[in-house]
Coordinates of C-alpha atoms and ligand atoms in Angstrom, one line a residue:
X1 CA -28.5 -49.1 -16.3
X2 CA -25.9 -46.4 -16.3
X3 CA -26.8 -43.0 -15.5
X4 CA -26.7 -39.9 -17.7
X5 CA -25.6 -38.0 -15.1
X6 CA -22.1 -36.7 -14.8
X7 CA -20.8 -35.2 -11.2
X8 CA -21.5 -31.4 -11.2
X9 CA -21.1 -28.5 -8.8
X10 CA -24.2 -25.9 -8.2
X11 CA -24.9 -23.2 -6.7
X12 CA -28.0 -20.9 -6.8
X13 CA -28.6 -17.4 -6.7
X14 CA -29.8 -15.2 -3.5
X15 CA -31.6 -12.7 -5.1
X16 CA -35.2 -12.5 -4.5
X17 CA -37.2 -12.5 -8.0
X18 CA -40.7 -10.5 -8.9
X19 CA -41.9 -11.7 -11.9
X20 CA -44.8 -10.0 -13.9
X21 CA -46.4 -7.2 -15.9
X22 CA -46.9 -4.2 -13.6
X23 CA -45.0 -5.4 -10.9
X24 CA -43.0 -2.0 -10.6
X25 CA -45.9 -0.8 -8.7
X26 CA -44.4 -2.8 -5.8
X27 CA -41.4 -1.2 -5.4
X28 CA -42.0 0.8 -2.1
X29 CA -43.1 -2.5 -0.6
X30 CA -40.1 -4.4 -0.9
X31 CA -37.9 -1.4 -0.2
X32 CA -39.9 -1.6 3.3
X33 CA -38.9 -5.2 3.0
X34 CA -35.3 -4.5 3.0
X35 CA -35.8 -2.2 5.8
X36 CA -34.8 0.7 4.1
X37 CA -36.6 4.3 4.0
X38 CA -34.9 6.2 1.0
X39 CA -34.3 5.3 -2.1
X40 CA -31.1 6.3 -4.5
X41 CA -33.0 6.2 -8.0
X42 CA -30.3 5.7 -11.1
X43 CA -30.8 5.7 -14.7
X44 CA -29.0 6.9 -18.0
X45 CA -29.8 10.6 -19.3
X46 CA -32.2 8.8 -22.1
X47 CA -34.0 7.3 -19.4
X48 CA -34.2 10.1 -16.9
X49 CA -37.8 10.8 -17.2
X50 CA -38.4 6.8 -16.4
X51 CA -36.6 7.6 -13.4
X52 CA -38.5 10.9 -12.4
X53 CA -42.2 8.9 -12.9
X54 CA -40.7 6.2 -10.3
X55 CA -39.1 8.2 -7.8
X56 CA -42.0 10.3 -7.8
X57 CA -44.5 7.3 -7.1
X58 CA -42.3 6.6 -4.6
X59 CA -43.7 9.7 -2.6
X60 CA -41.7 9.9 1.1
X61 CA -39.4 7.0 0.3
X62 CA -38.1 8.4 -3.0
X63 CA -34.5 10.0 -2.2
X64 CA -33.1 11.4 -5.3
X65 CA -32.6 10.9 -8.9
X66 CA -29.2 10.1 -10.7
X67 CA -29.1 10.8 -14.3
X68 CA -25.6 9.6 -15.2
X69 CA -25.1 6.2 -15.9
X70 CA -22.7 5.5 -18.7
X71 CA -22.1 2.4 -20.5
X72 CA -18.7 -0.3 -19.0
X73 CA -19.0 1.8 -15.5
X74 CA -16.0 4.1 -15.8
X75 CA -15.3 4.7 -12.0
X76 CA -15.1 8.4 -12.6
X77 CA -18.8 8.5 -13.0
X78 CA -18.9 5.9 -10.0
X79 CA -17.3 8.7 -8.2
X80 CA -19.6 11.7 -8.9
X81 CA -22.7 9.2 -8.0
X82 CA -21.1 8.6 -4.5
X83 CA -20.7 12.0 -3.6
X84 CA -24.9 12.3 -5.0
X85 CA -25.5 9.5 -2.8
X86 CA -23.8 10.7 0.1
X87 CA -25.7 14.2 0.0
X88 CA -29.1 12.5 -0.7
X89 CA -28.5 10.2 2.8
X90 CA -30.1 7.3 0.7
X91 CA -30.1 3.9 2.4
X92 CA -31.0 2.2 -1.0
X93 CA -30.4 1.8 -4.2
X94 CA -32.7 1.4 -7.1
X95 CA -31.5 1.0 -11.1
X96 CA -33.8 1.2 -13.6
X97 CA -32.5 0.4 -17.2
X98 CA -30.0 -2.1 -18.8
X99 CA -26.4 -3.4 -18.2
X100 CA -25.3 0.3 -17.6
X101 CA -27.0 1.5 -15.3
X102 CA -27.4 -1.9 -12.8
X103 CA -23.6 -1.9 -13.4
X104 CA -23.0 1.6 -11.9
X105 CA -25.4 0.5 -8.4
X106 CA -23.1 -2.8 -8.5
X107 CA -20.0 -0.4 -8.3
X108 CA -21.8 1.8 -5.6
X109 CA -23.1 -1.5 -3.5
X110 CA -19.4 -2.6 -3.3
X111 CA -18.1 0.5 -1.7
X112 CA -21.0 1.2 0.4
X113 CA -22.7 -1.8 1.1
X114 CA -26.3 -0.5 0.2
X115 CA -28.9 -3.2 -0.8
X116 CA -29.7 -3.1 -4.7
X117 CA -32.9 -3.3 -6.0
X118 CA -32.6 -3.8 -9.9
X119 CA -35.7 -3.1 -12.8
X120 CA -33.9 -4.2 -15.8
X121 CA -35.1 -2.7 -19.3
X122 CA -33.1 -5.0 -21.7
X123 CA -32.1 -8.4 -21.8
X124 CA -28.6 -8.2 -20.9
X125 CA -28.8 -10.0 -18.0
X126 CA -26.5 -7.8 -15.6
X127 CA -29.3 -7.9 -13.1
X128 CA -28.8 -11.6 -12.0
X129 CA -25.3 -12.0 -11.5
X130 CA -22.5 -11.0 -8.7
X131 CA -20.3 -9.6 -11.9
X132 CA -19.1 -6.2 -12.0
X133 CA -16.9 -4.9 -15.2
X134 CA -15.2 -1.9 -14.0
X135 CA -13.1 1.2 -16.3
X136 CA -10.4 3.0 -15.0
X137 CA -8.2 4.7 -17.9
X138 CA -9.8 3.3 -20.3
X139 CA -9.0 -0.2 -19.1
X140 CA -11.5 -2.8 -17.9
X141 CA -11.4 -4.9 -15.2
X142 CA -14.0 -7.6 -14.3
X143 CA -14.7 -9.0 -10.6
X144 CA -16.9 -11.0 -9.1
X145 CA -18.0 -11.2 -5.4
X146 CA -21.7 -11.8 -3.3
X147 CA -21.7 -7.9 -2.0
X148 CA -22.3 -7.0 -6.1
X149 CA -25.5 -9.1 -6.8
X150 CA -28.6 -7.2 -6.3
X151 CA -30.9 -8.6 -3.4
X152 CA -34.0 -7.5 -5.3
X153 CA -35.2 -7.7 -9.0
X154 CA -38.2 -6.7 -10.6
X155 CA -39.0 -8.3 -13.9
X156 CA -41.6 -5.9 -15.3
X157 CA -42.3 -6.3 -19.1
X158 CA -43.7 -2.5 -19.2
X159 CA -40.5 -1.5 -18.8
X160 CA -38.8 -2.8 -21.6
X161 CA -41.6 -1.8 -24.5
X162 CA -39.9 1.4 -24.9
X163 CA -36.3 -0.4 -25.9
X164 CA -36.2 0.0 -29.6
X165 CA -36.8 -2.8 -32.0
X166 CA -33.6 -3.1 -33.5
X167 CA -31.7 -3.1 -29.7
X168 CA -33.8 -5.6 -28.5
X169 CA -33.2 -7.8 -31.0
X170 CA -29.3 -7.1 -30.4
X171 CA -29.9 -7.5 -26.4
X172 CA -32.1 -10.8 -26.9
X173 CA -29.0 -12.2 -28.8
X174 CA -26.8 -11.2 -25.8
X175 CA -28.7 -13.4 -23.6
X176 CA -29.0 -16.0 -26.2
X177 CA -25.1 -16.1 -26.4
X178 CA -24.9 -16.6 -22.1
X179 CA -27.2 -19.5 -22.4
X180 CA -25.4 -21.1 -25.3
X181 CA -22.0 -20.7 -23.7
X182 CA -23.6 -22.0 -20.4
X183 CA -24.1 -25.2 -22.4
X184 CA -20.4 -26.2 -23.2
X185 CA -18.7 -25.1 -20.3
X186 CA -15.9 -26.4 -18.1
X187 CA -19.2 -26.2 -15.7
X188 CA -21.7 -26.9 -17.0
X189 CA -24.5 -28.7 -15.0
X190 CA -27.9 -30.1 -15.5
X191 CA -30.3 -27.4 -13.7
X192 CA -28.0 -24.7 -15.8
X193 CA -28.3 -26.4 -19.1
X194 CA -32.1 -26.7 -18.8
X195 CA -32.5 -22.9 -17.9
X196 CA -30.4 -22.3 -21.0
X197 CA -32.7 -24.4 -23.4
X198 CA -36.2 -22.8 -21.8
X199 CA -34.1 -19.4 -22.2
X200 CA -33.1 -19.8 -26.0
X201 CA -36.4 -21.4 -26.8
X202 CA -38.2 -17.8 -25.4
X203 CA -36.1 -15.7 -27.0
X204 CA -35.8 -17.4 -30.1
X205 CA -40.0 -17.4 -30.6
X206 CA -40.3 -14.0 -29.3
X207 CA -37.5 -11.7 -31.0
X208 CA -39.4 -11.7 -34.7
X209 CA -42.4 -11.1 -33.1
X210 CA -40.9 -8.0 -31.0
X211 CA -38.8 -6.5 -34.0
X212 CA -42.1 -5.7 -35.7
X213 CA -44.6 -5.8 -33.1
X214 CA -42.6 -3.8 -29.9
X215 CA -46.0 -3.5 -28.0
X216 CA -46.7 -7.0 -28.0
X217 CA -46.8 -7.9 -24.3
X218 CA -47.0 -11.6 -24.6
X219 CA -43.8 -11.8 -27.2
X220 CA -42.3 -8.9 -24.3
X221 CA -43.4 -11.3 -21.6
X222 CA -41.4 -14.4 -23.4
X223 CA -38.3 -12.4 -24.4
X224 CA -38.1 -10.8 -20.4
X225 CA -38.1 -14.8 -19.1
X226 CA -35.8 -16.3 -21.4
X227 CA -33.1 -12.7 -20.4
X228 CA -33.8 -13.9 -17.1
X229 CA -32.5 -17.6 -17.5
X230 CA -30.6 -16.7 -19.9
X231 CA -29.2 -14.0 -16.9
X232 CA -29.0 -17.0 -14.4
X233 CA -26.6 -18.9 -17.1
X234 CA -24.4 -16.4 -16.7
X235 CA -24.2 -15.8 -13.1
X236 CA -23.9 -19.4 -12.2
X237 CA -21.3 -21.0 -14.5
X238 CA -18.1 -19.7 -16.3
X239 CA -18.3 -18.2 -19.9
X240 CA -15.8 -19.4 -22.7
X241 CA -14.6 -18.1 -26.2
X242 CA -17.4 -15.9 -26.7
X243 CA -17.4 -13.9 -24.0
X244 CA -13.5 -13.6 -23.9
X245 CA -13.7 -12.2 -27.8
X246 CA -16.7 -9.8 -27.1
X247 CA -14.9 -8.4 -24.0
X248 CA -11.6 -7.9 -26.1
X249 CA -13.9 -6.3 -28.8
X250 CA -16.0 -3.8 -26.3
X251 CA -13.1 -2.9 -24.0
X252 CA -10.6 -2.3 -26.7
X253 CA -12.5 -0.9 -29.7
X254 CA -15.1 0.7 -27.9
X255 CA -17.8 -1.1 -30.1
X256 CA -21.8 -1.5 -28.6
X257 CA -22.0 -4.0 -25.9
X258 CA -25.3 -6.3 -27.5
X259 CA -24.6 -5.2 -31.0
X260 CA -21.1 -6.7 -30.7
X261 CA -22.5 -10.1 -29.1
X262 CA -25.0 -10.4 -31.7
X263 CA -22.5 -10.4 -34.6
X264 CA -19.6 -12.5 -33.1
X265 CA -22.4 -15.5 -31.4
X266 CA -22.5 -17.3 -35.1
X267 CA -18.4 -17.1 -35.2
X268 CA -18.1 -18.6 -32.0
X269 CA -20.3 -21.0 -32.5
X270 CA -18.5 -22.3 -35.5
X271 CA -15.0 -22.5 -33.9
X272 CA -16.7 -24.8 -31.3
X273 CA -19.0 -26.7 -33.6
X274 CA -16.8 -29.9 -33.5
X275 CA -15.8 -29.7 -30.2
X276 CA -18.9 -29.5 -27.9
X277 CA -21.6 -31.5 -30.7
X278 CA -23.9 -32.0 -27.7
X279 CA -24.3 -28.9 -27.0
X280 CA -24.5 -27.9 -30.2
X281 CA -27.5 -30.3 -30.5
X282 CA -29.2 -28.6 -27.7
X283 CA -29.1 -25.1 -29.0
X284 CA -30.8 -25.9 -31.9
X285 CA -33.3 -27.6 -30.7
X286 CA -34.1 -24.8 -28.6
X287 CA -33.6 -22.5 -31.4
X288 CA -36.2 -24.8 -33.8
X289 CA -33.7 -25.7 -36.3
X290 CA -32.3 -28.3 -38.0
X291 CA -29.2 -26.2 -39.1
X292 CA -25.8 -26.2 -37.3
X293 CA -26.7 -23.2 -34.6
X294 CA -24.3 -21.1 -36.4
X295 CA -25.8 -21.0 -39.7
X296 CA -29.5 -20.7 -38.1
X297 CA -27.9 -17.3 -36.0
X298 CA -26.2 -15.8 -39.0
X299 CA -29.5 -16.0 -40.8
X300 CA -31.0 -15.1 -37.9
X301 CA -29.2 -11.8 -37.5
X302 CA -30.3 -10.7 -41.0
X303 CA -34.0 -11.5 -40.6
X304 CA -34.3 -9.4 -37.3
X305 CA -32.3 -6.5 -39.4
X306 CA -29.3 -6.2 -37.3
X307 CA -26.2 -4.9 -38.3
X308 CA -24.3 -8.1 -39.9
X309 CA -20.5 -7.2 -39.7
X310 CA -17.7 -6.4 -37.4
X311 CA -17.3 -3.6 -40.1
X312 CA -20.7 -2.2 -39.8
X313 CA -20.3 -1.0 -36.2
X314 CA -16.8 0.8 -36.5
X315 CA -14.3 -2.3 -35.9
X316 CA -10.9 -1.0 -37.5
X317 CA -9.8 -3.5 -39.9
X318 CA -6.2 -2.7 -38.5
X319 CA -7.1 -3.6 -35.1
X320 CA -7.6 -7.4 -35.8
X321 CA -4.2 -8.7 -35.3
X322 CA -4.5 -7.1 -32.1
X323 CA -7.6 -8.5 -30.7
X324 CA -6.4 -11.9 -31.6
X325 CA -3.3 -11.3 -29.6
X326 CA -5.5 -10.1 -26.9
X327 CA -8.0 -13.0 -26.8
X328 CA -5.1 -15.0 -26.7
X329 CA -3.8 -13.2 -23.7
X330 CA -5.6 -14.9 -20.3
X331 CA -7.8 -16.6 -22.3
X332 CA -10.8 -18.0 -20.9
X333 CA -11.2 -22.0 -20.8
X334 CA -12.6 -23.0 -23.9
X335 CA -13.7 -27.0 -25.4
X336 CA -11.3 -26.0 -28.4
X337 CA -8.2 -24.2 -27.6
X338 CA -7.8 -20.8 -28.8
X339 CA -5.0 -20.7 -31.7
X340 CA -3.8 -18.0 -33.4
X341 CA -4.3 -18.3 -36.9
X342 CA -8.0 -19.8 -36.5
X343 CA -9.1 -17.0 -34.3
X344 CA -7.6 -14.8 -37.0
X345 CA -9.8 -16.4 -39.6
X346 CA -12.5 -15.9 -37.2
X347 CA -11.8 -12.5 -36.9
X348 CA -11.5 -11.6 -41.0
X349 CA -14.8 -13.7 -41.4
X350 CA -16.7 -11.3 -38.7
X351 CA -14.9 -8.4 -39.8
X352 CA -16.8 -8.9 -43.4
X353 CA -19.7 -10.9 -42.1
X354 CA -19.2 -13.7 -44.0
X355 CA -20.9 -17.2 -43.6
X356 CA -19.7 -18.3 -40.6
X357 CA -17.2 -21.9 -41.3
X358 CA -15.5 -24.1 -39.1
X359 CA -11.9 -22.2 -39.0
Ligands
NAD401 P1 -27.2 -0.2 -21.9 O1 -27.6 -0.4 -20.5 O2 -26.0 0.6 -22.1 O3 -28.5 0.4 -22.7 C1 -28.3 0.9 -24.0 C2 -29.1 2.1 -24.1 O4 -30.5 1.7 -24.2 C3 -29.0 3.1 -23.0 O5 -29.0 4.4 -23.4 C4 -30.2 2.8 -22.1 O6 -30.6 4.0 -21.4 C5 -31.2 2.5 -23.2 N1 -32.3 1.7 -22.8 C6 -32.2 0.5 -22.0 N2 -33.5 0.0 -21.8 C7 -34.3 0.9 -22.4 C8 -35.7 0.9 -22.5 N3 -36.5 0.0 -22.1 N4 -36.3 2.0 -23.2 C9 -35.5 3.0 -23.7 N5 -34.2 3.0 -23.6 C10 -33.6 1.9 -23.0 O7 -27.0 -1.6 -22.6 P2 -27.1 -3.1 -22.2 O8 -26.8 -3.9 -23.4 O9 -28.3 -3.4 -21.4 O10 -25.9 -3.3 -21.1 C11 -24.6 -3.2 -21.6 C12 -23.6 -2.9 -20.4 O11 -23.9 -3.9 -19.3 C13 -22.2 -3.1 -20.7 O12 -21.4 -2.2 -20.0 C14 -21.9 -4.6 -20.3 O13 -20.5 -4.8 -20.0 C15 -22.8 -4.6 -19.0 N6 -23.2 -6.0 -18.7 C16 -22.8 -6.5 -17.5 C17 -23.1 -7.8 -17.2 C18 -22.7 -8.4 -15.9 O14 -23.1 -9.4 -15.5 N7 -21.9 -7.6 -15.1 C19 -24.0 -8.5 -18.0 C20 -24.4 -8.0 -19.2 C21 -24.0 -6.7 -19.5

């Protein structure tokens, strides 16, 4: 009998996972665990007073509080927070909120070398991988390297009722677009792809529930496991068209991070319908459909009342020759190549959120 199994590379993470409601409350315990004595708390300014309960429970090993975590890390803000840290004589770091704010104790891990200890609030996923997106000038530079990944994460699902309905939903299809990628890439290997089905499969059951139900801790609980796998995708193998048009779209146009992935993950879909059918398959299995993935997302997108076009959430019209020119620029490896004029029908079709096609 022949096996099923192809030759694949894998690697897992190093970062040690707490998984469970009310697991915050250990927090002072494993920063005794790392060995450290003060902790470096960092939110956004919406989340500040999240910040002030924690670092206020933390009693003698609570250091200070920074407020000013901004969305795509400019290193500006990296800068103030360094000086902050320096003053405060933390020994550890601790972020508590989404993509933003774990990005910003990424950027101060690599230049100090501090441990990390990460309490995600959405589903992006940040938390999980050794990925740090950087802006200088208004330019955005991704790298990669073990000194980035946080040692610690807590996965507490109290944390994340307060994310609003609407930006859940948006954040849930974030992760759902790592997992799906994670499915056709270059790299793609078994333990990956089965992460990335259990992943879809949670947040695909749990997102209509949260939209209308926020509260509801099981639905919280199944949405929080599947951004972790769904996390774990993305920090283990390469990402492909998706990612590559999403990063054009937020670093250049300035347009919301999970907003943007939620629109575009139907579009992409399409262009690689024919090319990767297998993995195709597998998605919508996970997603309980029948439908081509992209079809079941589009429809998706309007049932969980999320904005539905490119248009919707400020893209210029005249900026779309550019961002094809810029996708096409280093592009990322892809099962179907990136050509112009396809990615421009891509493009028009998001733009006006029309039914997604195979371009
Ligand atoms: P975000 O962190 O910017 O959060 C959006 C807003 O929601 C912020 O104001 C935040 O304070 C608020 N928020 C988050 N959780 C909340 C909660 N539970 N209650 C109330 N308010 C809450 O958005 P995001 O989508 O989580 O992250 C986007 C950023 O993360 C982007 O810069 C993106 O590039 C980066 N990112 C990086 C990686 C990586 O691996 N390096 C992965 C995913 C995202």
């Amino acid at each position: 009998m022949q096996s099923v199994v192809d030759p694949f590379n894998y690697m897992g993470s190093a970062s040690r996972i707490l998984f469970g409601e009310g697991r915050t409350r250990e927090l002072a315990a494993e920063i005794d665990r790392l060995g450290a004595t003060r902790a470096f708390v960092i939110t956004t300014p919406g989340q500040r007073e999240t910040g002030a309960i924690h670092l206020a429970a933390l009693g003698s090993v609570g250091g200070a509080l920074f407020d000013g975590a901004v969305m795509h890390t400019p290193t500006e803000v990296t800068e103030i927070a360094l000086v902050a840290l320096s003053a405060a004589r933390c020994d550890v770091l601790v972020a508590i909120g989404g993509g933003s704010t774990i990005g910003l104790a990424k950027a101060l891990a690599l230049r100090t070398g501090l441990p990390q200890i990460a309490i995600p609030t959405s589903y992006a996923g940040s938390e999980v991988t050794a990925i740090l997106g950087e802006t200088t000038d208004g330019s955005k530079k991704t790298q990669r390297g073990a000194e980035i990944l946080p040692e610690v994460v807590i996965y507490d699902v109290t944390q994340t009722l307060s994310l609003a309905p609407a930006t859940s939903a948006a954040s849930g299809l974030n992760a759902i677009a790592h997992a799906c990628e994670a499915l056709y890439t270059r790299d793609a290997n078994p333990i990956t792809s089965l992460m990335a089905v259990e992943g879809i499969a949670a947040l695909a059951r749990s997102l209509p529930t949260i939209v209308i139900r926020p509260d509801n801790i099981s639905a919280r609980t199944d949405a929080q496991y599947g951004a972790w796998l769904c996390g774990t995708c993305l920090g283990t193998v390469g990402m492909a068209i998706h990612h590559k048009l999403c990063h054009v779209l937020g670093g250049s146009f300035d347009l919301p991070h999970a907003e943007t992935h939620a629109i575009m993950l139907p579009y992409s879909l399409a262009y690689n319908a024919s090319a990767a059918p297998g993995a195709m398959a597998r998605i919508a299995s996970a997603l309980g459909t029948s439908d081509q993935p992209s079809t079941h997302l589009y429809a998706m997108l309007r049932t969980l009342g999320l904005p539905t076009s490119l248009a919707a959430i400020g893209m210029p019209e005249d900026g779309l020759p550019g961002a094809v020119e810029q996708a096409l620029r280093d592009s990322y490896w892809n099962p179907r190549p990136l050509e112009a004029a396809p990615l421009r029908r891509l493009f028009d079709a998001a733009y006006a959120g029309d039914l997604p096609t195979s371009f």
